[in-house]
CSV table of N, CA and C in Angstrom, one decimal:
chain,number,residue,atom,x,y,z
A,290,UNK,N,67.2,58.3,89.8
A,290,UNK,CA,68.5,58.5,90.4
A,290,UNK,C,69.5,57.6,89.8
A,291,UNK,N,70.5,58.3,89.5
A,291,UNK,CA,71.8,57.7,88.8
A,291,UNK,C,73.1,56.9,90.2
A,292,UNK,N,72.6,56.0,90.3
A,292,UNK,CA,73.2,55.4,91.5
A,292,UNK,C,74.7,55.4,91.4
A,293,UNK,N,75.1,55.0,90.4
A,293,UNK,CA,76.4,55.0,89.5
A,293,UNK,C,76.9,55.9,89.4
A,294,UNK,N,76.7,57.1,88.8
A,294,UNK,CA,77.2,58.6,89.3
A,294,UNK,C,77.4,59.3,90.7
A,295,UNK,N,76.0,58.8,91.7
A,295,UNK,CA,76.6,59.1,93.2
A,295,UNK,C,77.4,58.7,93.7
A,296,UNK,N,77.4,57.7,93.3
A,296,UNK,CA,78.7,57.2,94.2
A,296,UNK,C,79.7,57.6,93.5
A,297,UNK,N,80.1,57.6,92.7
A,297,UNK,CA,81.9,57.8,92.0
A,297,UNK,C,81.8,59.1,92.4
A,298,UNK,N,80.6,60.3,92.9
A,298,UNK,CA,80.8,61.4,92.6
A,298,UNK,C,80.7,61.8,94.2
A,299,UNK,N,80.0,61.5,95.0
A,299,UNK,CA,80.1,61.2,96.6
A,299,UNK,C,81.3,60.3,97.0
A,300,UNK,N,82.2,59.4,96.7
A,300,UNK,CA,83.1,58.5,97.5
A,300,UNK,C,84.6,59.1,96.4
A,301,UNK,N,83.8,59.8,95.2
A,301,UNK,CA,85.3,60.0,94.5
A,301,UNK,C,86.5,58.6,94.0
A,302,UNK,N,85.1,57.7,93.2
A,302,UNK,CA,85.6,56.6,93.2
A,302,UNK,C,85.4,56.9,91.1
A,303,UNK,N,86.4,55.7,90.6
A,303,UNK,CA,86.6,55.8,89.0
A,303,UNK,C,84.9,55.2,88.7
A,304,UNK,N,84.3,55.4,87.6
A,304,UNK,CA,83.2,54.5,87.4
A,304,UNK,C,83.1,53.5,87.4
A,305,UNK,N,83.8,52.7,87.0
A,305,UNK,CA,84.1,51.4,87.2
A,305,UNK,C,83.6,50.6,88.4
A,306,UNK,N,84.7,51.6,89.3
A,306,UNK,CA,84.5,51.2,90.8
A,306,UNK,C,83.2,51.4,91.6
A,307,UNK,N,83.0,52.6,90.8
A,307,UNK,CA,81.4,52.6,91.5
A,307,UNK,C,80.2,51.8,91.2
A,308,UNK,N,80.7,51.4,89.5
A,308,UNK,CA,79.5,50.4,89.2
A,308,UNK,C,79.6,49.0,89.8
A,309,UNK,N,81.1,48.6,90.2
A,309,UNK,CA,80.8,47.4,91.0
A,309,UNK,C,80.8,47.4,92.5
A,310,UNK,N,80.9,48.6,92.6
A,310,UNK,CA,80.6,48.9,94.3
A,310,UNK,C,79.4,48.8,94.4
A,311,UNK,N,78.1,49.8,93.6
A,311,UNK,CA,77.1,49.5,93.5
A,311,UNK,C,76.4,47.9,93.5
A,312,UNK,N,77.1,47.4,92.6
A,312,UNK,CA,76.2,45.8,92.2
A,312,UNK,C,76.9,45.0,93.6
A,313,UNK,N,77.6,45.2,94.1
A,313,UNK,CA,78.1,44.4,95.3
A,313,UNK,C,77.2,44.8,96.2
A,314,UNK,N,77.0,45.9,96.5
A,314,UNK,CA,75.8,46.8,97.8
A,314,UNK,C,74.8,46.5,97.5
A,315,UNK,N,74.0,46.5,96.3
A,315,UNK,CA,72.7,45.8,96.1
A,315,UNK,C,72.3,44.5,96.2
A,316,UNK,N,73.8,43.7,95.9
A,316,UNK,CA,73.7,42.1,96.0
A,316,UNK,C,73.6,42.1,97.3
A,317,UNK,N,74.4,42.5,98.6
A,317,UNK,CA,74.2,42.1,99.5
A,317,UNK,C,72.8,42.6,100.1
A,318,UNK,N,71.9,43.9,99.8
A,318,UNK,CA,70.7,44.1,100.2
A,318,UNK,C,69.6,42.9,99.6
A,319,UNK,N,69.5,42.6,98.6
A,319,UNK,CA,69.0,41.0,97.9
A,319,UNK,C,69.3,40.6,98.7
A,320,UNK,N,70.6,39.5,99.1
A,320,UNK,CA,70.5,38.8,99.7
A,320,UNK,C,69.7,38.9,101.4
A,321,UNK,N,70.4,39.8,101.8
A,321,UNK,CA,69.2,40.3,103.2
A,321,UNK,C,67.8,40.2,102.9
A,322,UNK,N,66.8,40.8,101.7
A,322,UNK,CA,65.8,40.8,101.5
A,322,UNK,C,65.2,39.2,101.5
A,323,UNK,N,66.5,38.5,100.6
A,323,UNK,CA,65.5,36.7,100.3
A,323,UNK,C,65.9,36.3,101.8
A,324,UNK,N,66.9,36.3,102.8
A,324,UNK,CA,67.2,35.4,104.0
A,324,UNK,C,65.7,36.3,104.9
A,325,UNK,N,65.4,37.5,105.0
A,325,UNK,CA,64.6,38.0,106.2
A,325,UNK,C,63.0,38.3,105.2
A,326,UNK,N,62.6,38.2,104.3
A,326,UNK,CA,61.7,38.4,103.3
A,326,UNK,C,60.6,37.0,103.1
A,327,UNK,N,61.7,37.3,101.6
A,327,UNK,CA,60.9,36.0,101.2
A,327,UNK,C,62.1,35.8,99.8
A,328,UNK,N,62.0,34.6,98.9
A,328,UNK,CA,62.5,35.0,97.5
A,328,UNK,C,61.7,35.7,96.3
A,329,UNK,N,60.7,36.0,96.5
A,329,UNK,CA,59.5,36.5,96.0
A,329,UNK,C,59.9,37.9,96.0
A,330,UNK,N,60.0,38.9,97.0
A,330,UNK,CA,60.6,39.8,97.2
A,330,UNK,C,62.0,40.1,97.0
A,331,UNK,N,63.2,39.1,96.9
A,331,UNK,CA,64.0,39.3,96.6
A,331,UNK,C,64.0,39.4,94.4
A,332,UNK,N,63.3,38.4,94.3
A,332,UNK,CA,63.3,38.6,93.0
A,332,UNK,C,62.9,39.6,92.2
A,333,UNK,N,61.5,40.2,93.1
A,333,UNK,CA,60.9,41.3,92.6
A,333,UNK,C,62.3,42.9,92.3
A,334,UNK,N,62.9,42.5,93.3
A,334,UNK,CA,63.8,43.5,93.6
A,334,UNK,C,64.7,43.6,92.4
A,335,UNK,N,65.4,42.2,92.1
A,335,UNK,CA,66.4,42.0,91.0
A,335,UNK,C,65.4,42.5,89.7
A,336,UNK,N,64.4,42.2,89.5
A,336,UNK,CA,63.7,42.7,88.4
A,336,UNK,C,63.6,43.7,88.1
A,337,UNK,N,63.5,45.0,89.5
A,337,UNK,CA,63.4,46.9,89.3
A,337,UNK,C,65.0,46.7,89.3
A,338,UNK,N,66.2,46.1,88.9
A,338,UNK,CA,67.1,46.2,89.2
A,338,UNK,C,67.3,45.9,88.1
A,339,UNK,N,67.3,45.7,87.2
A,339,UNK,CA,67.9,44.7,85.9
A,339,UNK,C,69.7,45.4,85.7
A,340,UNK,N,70.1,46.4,86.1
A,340,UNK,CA,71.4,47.0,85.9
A,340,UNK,C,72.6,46.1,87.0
A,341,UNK,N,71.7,45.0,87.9
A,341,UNK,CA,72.5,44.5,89.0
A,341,UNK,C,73.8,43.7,88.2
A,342,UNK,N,73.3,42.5,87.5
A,342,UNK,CA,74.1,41.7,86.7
A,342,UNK,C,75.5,42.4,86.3
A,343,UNK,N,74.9,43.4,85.6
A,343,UNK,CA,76.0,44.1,84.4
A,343,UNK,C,77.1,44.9,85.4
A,344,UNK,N,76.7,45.5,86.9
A,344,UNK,CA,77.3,46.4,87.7
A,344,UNK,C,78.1,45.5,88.7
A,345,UNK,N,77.8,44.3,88.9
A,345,UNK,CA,78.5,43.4,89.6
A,345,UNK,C,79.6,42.6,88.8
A,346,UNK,N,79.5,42.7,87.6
A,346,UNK,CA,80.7,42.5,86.5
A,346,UNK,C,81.0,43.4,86.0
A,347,UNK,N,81.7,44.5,86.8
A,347,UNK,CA,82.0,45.5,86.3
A,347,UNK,C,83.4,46.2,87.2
A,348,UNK,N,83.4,45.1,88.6
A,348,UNK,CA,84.1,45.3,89.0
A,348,UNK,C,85.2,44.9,89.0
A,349,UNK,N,86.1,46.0,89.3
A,349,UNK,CA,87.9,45.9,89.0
A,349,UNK,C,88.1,44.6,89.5
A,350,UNK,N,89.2,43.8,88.5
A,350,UNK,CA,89.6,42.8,89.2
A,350,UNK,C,90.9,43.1,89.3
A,351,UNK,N,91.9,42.2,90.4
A,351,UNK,CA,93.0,42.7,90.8
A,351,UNK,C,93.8,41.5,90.2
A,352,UNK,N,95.2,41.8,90.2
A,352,UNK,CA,96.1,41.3,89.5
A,352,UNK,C,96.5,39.9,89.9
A,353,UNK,N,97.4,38.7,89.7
A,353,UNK,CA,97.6,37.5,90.7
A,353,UNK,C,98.3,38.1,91.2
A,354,UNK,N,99.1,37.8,92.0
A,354,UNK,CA,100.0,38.4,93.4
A,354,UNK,C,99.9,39.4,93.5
A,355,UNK,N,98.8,40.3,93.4
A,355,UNK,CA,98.9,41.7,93.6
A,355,UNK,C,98.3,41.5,95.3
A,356,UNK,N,97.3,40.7,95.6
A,356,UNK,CA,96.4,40.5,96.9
A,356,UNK,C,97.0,39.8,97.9
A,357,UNK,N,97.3,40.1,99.2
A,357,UNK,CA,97.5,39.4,99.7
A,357,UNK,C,96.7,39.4,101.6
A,358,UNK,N,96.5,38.2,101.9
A,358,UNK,CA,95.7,37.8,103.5
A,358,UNK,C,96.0,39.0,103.8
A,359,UNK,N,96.9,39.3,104.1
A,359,UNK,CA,97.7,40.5,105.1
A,359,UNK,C,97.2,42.0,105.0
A,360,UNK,N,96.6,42.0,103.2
A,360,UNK,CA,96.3,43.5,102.7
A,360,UNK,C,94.9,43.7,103.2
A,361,UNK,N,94.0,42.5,103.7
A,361,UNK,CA,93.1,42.8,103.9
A,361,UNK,C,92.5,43.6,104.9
A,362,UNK,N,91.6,44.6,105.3
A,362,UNK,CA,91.4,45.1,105.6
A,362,UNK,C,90.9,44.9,107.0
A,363,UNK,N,90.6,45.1,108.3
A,363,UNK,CA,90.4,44.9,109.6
A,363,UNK,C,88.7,44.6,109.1
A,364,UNK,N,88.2,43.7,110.5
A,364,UNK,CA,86.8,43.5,110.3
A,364,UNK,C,86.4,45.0,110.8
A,365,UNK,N,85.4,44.9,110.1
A,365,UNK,CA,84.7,46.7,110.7
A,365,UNK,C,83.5,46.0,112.0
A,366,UNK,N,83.1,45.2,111.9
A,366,UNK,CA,82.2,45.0,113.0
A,366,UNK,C,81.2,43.7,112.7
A,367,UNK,N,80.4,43.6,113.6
A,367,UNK,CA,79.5,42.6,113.0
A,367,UNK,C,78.2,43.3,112.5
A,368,UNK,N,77.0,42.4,111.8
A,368,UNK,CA,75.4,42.9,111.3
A,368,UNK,C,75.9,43.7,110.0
A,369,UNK,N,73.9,44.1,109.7
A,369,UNK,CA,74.5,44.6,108.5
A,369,UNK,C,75.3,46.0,108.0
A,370,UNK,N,75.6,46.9,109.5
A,370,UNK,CA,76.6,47.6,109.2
A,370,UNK,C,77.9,47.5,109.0
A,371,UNK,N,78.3,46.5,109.6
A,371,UNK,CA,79.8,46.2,109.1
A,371,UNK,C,79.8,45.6,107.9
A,372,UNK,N,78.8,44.6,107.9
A,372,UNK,CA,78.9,44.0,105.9
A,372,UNK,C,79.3,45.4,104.9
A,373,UNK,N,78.0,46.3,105.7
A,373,UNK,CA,78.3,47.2,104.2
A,373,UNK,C,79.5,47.9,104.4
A,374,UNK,N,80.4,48.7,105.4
A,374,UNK,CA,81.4,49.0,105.6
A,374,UNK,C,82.7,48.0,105.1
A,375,UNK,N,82.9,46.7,104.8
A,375,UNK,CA,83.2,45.4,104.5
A,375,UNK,C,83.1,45.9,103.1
A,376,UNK,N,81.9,46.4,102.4
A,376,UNK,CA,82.1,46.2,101.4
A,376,UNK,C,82.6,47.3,100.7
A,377,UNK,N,82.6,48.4,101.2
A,377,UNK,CA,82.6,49.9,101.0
A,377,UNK,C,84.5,49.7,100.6
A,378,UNK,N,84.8,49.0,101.6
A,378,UNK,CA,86.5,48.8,102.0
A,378,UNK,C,87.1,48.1,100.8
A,379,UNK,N,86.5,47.4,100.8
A,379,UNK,CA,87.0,46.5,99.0
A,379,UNK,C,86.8,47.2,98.2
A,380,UNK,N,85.9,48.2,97.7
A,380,UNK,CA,86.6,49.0,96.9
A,380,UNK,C,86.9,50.0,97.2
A,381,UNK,N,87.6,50.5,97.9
A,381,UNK,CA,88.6,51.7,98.0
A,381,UNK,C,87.8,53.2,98.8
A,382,UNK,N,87.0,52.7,99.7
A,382,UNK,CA,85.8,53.6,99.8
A,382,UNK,C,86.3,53.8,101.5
A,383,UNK,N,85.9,54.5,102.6
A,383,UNK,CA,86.2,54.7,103.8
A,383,UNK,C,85.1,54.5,104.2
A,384,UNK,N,84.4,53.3,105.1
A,384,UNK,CA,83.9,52.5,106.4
A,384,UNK,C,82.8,53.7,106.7
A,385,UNK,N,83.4,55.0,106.8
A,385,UNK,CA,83.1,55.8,107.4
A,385,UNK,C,81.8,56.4,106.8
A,386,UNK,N,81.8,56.0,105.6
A,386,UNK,CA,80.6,56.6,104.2
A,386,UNK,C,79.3,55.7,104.4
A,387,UNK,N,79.1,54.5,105.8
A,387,UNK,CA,78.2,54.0,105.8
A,387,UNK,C,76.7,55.0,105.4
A,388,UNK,N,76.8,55.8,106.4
A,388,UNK,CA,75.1,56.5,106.3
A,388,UNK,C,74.9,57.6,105.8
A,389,UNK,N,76.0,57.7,104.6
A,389,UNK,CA,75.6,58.2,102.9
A,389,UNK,C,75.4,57.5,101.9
A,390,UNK,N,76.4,56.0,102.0
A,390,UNK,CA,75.9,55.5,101.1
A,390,UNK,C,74.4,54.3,101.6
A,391,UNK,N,74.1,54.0,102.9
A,391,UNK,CA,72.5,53.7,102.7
A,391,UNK,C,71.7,54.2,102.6
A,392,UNK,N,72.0,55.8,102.9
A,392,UNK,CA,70.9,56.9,102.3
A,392,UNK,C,71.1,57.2,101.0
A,393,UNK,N,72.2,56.9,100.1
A,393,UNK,CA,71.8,57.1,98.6
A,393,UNK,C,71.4,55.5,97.9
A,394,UNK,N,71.5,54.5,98.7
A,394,UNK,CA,71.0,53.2,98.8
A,394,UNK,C,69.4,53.6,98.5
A,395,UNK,N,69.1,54.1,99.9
A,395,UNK,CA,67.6,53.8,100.3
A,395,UNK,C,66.6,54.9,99.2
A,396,UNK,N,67.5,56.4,98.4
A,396,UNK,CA,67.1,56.9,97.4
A,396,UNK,C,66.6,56.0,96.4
A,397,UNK,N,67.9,55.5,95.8
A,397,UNK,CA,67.7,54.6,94.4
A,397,UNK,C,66.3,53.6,94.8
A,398,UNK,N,66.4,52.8,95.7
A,398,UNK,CA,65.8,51.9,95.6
A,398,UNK,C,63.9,52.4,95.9
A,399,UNK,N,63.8,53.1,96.3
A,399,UNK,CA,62.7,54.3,96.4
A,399,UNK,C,62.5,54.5,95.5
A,400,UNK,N,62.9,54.9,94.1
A,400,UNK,CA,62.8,55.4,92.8
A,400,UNK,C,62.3,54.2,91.7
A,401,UNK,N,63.1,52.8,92.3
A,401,UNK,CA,63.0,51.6,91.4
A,401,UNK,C,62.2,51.0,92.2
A,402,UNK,N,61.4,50.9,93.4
A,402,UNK,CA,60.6,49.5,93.9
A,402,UNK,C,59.4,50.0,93.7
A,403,UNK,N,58.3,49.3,94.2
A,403,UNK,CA,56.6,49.9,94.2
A,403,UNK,C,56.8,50.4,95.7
A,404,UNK,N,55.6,50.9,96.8
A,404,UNK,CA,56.2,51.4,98.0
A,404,UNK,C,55.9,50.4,98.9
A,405,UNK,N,55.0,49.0,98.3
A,405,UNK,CA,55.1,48.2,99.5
A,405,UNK,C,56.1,47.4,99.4
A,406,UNK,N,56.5,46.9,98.1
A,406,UNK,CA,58.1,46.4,98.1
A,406,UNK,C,59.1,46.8,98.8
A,407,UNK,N,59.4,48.3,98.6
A,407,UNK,CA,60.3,49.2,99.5
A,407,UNK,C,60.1,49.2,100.8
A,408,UNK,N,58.7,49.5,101.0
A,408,UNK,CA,58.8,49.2,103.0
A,408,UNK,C,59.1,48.0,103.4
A,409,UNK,N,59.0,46.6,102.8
A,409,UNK,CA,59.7,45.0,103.1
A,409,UNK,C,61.0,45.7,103.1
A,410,UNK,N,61.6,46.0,102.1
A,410,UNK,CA,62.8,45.9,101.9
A,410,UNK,C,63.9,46.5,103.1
A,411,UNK,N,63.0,47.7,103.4
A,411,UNK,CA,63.7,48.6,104.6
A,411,UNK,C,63.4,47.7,106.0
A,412,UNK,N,62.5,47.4,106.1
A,412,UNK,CA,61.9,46.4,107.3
A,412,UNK,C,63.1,45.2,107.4
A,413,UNK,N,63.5,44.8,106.4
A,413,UNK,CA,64.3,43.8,106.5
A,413,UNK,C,65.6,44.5,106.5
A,414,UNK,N,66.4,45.6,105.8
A,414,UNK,CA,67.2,46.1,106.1
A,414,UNK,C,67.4,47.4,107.0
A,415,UNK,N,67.5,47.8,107.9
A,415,UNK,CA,66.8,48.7,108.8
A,415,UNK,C,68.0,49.8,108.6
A,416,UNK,N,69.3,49.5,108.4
A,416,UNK,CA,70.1,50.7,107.9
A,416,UNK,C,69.7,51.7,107.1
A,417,UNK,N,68.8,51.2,105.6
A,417,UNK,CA,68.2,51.5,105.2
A,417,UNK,C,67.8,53.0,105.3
A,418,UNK,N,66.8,52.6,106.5
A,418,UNK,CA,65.7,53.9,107.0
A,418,UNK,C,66.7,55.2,107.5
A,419,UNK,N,67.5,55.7,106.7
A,419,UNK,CA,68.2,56.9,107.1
A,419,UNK,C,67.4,57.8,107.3
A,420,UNK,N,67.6,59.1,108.6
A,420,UNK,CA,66.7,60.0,108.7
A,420,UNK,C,66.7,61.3,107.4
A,421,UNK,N,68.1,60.9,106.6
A,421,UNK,CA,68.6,61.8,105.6
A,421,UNK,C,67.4,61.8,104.6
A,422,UNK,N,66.6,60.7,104.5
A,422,UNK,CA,66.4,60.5,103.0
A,422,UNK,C,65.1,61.2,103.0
């Protein structure tokens, strides 16, 4: 699965934006994996990932005075649904795309883990487990 193409082609975001939308939503699933896992697990993860690096530097950066406190967006909520809606919102995405984009989350990472890696992973991230997928 071409994670990078779902999303720009599901959220109707430029590539760019999707490749660092992506590396932002994976980093925050890593980090969930090493805090509720292990780092063993989280590492294994970055390794079926090797595209994380390159997709997390890929994202748009904004101008100096272009940003300001005020542009920022309302908290969406607390846990890991609002992080990812939180993150959905920084790049230009609507809150509302939570449980397409964990279900095209929980695709990709299905495709790239072994299946007992993947069941930690979901166990620790429980958005994850969409009934879509």
């Amino acid at each position: 699965m071409q994670i990078v193409a779902a999303l720009s082609t599901q959220l109707k975001l430029e590539e760019n934006t999707a490749a660092g939308l992506a590396g932002a939503l994976l980093q925050l699933i890593e980090d969930l994996v090493l805090e509720r896992v292990d780092y063993g697990a989280a590492g294994r993860m970055r390794k079926a990932v090797p595209e994380l690096g390159e997709w997390r530097g890929s994202a748009p950066t904004i101008a100096p005075g272009m940003f300001s406190l005020s542009a920022l967006p309302a908290s969406p909520g607390p846990g890991d649904e609002g992080e990812l809606a939180s993150v959905l919102t920084r790049f230009g995405a609507e809150a509302s795309a939570r449980p397409l984009v964990a279900g095209l989350l929980a695709q990709f990472l299905a495709t790239r883990l072994d299946a007992k890696l993947f069941a930690s992973v979901v166990a620790a991230v429980p958005m994850l487990s969409s009934p879509t997928r």
